[in-house]
mmCIF file of C-alpha atoms in Angstrom:
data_model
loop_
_atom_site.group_PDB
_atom_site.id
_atom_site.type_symbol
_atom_site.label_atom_id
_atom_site.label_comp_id
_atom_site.label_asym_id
_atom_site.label_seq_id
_atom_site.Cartn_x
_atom_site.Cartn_y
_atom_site.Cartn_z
ATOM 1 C CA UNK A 1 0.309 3.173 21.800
ATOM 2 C CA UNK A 2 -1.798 5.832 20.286
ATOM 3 C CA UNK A 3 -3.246 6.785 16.952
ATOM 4 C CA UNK A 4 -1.973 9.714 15.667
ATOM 5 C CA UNK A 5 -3.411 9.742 12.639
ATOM 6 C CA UNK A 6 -5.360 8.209 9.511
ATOM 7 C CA UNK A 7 -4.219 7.869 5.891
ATOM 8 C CA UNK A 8 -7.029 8.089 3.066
ATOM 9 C CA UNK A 9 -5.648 6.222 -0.103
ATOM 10 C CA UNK A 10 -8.233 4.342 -3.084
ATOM 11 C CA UNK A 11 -8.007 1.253 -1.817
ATOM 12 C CA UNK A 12 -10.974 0.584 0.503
ATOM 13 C CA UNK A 13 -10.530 -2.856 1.290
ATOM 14 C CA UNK A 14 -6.876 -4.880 1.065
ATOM 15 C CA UNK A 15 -7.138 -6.496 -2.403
ATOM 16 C CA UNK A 16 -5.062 -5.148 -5.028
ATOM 17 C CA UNK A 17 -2.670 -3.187 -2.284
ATOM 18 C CA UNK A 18 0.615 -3.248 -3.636
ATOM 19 C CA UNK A 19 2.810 -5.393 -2.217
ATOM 20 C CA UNK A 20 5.397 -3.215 -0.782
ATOM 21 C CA UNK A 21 5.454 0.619 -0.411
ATOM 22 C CA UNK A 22 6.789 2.690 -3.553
ATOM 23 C CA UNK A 23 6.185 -0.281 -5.624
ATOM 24 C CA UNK A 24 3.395 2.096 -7.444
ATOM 25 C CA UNK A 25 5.172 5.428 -7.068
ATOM 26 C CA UNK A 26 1.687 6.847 -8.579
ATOM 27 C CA UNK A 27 -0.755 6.445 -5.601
ATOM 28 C CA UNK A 28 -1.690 8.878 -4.149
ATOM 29 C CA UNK A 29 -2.644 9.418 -0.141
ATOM 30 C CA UNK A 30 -3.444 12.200 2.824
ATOM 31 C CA UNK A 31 -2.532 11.972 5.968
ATOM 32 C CA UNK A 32 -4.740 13.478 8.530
ATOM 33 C CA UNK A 33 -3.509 13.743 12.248
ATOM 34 C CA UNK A 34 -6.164 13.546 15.218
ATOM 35 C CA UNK A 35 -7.681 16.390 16.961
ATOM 36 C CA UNK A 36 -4.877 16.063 19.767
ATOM 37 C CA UNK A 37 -2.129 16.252 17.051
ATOM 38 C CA UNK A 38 -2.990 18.835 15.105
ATOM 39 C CA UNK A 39 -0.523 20.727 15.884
ATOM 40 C CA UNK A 40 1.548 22.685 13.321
ATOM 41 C CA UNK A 41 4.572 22.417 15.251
ATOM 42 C CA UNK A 42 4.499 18.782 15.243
ATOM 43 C CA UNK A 43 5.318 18.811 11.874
ATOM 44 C CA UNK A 44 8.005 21.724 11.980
ATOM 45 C CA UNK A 45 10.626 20.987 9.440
ATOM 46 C CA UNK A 46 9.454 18.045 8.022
ATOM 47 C CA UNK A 47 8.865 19.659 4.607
ATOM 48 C CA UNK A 48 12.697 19.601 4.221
ATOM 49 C CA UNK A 49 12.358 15.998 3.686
ATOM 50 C CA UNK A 50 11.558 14.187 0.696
ATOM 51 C CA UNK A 51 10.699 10.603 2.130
ATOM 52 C CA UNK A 52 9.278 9.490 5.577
ATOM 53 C CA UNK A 53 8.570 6.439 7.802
ATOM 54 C CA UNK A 54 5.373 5.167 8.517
ATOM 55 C CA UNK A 55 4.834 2.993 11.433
ATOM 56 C CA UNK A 56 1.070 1.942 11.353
ATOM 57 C CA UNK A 57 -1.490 -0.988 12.235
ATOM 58 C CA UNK A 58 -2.339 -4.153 10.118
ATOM 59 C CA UNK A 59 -5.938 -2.895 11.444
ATOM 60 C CA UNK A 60 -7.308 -5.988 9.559
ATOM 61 C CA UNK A 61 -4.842 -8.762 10.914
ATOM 62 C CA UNK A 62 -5.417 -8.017 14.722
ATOM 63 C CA UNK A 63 -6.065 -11.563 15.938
ATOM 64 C CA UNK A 64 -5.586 -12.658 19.740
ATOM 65 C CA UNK A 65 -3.019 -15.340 18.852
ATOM 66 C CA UNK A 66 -0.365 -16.034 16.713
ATOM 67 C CA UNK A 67 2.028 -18.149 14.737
ATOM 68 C CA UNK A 68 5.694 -18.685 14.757
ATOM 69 C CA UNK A 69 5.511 -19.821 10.662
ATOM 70 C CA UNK A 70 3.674 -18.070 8.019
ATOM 71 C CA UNK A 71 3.305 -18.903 4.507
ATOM 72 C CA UNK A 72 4.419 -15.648 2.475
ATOM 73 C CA UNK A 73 2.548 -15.522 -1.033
ATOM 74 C CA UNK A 74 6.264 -14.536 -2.499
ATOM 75 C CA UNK A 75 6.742 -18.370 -2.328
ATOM 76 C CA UNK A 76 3.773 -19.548 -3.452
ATOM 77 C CA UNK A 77 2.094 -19.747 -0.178
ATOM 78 C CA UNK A 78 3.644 -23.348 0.210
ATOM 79 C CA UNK A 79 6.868 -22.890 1.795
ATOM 80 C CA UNK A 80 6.591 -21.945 5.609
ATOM 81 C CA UNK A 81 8.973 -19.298 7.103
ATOM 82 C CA UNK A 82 9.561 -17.340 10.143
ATOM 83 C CA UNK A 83 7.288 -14.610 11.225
ATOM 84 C CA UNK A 84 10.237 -12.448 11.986
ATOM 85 C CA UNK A 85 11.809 -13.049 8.617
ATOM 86 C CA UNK A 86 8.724 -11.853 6.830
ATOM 87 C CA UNK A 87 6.228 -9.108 6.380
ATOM 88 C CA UNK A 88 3.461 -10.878 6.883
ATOM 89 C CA UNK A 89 0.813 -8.673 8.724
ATOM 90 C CA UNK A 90 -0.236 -11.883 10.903
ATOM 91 C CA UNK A 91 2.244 -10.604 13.679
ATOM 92 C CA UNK A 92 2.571 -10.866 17.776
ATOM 93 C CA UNK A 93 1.994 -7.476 17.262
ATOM 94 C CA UNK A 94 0.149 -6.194 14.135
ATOM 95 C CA UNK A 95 2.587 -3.138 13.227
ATOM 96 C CA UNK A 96 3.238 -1.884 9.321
ATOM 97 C CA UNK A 97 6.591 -0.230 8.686
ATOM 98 C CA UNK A 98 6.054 1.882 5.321
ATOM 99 C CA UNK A 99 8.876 4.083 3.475
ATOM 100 C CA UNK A 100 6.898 7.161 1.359
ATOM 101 C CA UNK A 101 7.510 10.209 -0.860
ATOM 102 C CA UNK A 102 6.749 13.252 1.321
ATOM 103 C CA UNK A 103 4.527 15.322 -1.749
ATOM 104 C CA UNK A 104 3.959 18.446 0.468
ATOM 105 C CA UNK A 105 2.938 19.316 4.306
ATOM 106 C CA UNK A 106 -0.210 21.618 3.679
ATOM 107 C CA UNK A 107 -2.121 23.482 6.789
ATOM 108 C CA UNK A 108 -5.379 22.973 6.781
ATOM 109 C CA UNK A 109 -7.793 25.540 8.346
ATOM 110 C CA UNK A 110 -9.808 23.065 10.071
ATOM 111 C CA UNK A 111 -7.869 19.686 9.915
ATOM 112 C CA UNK A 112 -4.371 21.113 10.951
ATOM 113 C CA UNK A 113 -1.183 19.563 9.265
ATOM 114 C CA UNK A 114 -2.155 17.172 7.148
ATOM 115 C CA UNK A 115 0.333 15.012 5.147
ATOM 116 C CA UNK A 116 0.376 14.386 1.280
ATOM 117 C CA UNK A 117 2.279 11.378 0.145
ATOM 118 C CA UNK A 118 2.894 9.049 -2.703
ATOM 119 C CA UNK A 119 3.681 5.424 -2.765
ATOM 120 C CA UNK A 120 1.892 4.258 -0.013
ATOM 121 C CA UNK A 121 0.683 0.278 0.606
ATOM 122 C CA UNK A 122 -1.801 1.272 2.830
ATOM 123 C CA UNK A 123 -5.669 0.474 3.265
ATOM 124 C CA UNK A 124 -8.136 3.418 3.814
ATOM 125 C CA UNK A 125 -8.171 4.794 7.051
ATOM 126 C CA UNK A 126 -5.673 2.711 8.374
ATOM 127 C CA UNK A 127 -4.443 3.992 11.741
ATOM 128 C CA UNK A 128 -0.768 5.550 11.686
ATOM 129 C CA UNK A 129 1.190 5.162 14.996
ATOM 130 C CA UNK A 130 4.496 7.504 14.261
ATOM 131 C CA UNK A 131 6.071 9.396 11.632
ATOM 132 C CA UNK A 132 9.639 9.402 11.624
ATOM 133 C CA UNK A 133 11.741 11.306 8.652
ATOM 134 C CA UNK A 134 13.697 8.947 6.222
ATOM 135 C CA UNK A 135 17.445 9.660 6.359
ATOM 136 C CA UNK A 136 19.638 8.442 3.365
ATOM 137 C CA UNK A 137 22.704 7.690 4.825
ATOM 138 C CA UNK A 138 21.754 5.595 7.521
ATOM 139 C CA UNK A 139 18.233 4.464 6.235
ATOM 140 C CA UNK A 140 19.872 3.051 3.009
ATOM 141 C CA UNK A 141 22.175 0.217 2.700
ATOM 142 C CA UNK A 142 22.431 -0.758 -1.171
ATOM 143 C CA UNK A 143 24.688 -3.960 -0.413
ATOM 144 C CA UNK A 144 22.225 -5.194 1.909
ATOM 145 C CA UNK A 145 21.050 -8.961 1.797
ATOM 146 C CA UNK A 146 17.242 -9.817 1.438
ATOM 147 C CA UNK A 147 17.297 -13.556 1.857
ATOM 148 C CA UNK A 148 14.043 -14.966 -0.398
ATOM 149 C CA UNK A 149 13.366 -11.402 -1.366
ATOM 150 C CA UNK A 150 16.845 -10.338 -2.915
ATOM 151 C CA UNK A 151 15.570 -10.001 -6.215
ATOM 152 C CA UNK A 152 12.557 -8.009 -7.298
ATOM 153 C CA UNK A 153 9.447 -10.439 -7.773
ATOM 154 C CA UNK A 154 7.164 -7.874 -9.561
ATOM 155 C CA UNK A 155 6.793 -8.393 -13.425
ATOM 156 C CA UNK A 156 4.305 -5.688 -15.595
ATOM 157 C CA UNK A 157 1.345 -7.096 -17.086
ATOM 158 C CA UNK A 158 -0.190 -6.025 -20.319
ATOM 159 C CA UNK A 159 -2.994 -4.018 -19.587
ATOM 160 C CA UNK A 160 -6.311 -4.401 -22.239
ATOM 161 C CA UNK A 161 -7.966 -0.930 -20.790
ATOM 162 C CA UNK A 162 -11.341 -0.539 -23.065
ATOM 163 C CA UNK A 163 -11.482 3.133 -23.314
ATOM 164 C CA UNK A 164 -15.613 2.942 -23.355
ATOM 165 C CA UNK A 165 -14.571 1.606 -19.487
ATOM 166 C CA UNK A 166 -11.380 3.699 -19.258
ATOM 167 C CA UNK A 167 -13.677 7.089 -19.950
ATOM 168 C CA UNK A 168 -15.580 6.075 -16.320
ATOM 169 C CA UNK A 169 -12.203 6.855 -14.178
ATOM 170 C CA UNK A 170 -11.740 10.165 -13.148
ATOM 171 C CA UNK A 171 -8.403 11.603 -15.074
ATOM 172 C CA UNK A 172 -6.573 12.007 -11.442
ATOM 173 C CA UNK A 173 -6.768 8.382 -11.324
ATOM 174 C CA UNK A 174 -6.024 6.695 -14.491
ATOM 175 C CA UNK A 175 -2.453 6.602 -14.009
ATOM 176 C CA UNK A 176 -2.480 4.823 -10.274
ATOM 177 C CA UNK A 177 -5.369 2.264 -11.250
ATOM 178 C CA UNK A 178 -3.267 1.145 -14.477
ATOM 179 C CA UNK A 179 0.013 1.013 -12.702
ATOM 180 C CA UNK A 180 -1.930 -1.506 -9.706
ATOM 181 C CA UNK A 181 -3.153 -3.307 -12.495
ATOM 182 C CA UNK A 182 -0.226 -3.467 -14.160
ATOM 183 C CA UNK A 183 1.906 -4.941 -11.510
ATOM 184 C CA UNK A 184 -0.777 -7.878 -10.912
ATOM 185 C CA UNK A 185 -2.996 -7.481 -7.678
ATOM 186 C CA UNK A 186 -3.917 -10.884 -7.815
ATOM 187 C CA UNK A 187 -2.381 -13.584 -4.934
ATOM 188 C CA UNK A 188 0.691 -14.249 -6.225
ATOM 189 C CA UNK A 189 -0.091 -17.997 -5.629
ATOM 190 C CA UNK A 190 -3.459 -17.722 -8.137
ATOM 191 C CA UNK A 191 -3.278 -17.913 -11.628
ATOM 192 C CA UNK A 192 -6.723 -19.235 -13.129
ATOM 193 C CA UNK A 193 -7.541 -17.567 -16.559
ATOM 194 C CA UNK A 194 -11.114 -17.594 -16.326
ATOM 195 C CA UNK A 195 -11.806 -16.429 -13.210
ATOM 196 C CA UNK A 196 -13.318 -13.251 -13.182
ATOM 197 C CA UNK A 197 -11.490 -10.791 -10.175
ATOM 198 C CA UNK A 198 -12.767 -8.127 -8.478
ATOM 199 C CA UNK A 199 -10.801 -5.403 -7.008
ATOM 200 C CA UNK A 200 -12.183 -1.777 -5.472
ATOM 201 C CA UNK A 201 -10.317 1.055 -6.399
ATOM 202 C CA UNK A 202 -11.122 4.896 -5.552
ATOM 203 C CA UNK A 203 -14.887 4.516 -5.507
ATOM 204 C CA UNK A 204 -15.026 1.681 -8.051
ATOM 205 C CA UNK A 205 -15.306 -1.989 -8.334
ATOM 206 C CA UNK A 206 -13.065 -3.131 -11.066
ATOM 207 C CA UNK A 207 -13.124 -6.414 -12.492
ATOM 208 C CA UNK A 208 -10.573 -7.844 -14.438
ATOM 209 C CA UNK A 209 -9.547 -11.414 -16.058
ATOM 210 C CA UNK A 210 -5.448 -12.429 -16.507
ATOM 211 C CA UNK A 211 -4.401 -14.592 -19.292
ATOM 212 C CA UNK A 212 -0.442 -14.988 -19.313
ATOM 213 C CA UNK A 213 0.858 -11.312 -19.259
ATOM 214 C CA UNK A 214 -2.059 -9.821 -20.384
ATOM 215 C CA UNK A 215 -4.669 -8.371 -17.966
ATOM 216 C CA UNK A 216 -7.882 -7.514 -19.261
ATOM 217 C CA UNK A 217 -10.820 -5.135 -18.021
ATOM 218 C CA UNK A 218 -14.551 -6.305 -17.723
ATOM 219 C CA UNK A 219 -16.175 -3.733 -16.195
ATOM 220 C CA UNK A 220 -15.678 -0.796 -13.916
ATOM 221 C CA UNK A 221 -18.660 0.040 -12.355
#
């Protein structure tokens, strides 16, 4: 398998990722093909789109062995299922599967195609295997069963936003970092009101405290 290509997104490090793609239909990220790829032909057409597939790596789970259980945080990290019926990225083989808004295809002078998407769960510079185009009537199946995931498990926070610390993130990204925040980054299985979290978002560290449904901001520095 080869890399193809690299997404750039805010999130630097896995904390506060949302936890499935188009979950924060805000974020913002750019897809930038290797030197062997960038080939405008490549991506011929795929501006007629208005989603696409992204098959990538869990570049931060590779491991040399594996499990046949994992814990998934959606059930409070305490109730073991199979690998294969979760998304955990602790796989046999570490491999993301990612649906995304196609935003525009844009030719770069030096950089070749390069991809502009929103919606994406993806880590900075996390290595992208394929791109496939998303095709409604055979990609979606609204009477589909999810098992322990057939109902939606994200629930909006309050957000307490100081605007002396609001005024320090750039305007392009207001929107994104209050939607993360707003749908929780935290474990799902950790819920202690006076712990102080840290998450790093677009070239800054937030930190945040969560009391019931309402998050509030400490410090962005």
């Amino acid at each position: 398998m080869k890399t193809i290509a690299h997404i750039h997104t805010d999130f630097p490090t896995k904390f506060g990722i949302p936890r499935q793609s188009g979950i924060v239909a805000s974020l913002q990220g750019k897809i930038v093909f290797e030197p062997e790829y960038r080939n405008a032909d490549a991506v011929r057409g795929l501006e007629d789109f208005s989603h696409i597939w992204l098959l990538w790596e869990f570049s931060e789970a590779v491991r040399d062995s594996w499990s046949p259980t994992v814990r998934p945080p959606r059930l409070g990290g305490n109730v073991r299922k199979g690998v294969f019926a979760t998304r955990s990225p602790f796989r046999p083989n570490p491999i993301g599967l990612s649906s995304v808004r196609l935003e525009k295809v844009d030719i770069d002078p030096q950089l070749g195609p390069v991809l502009y998407v929103s919606g994406a769960d993806l880590m900075d510079g996390t290595p992208i295997y394929d791109i496939k185009p998303y095709i409604a009537y055979t990609d979606s199946h609204p009477d589909a069963v999810s098992g322990f995931a057939s109902t939606p498990a994200e629930y909006l926070l309050d957000v307490d936003f100081p605007e002396e610390l609001l005024i320090k993130v750039a305007e392009n990204q207001r929107e994104s970092l209050l939607d993360v925040l707003a749908h929780d980054p935290r474990p799902q299985y950790q819920d202690d009101p006076k712990r102080v979290y840290g998450m790093e978002f677009g070239g800054m560290e937030v930190k945040f405290k969560v009391e019931g449904m309402l998050l509030h901001v400490v410090s962005v520095v």
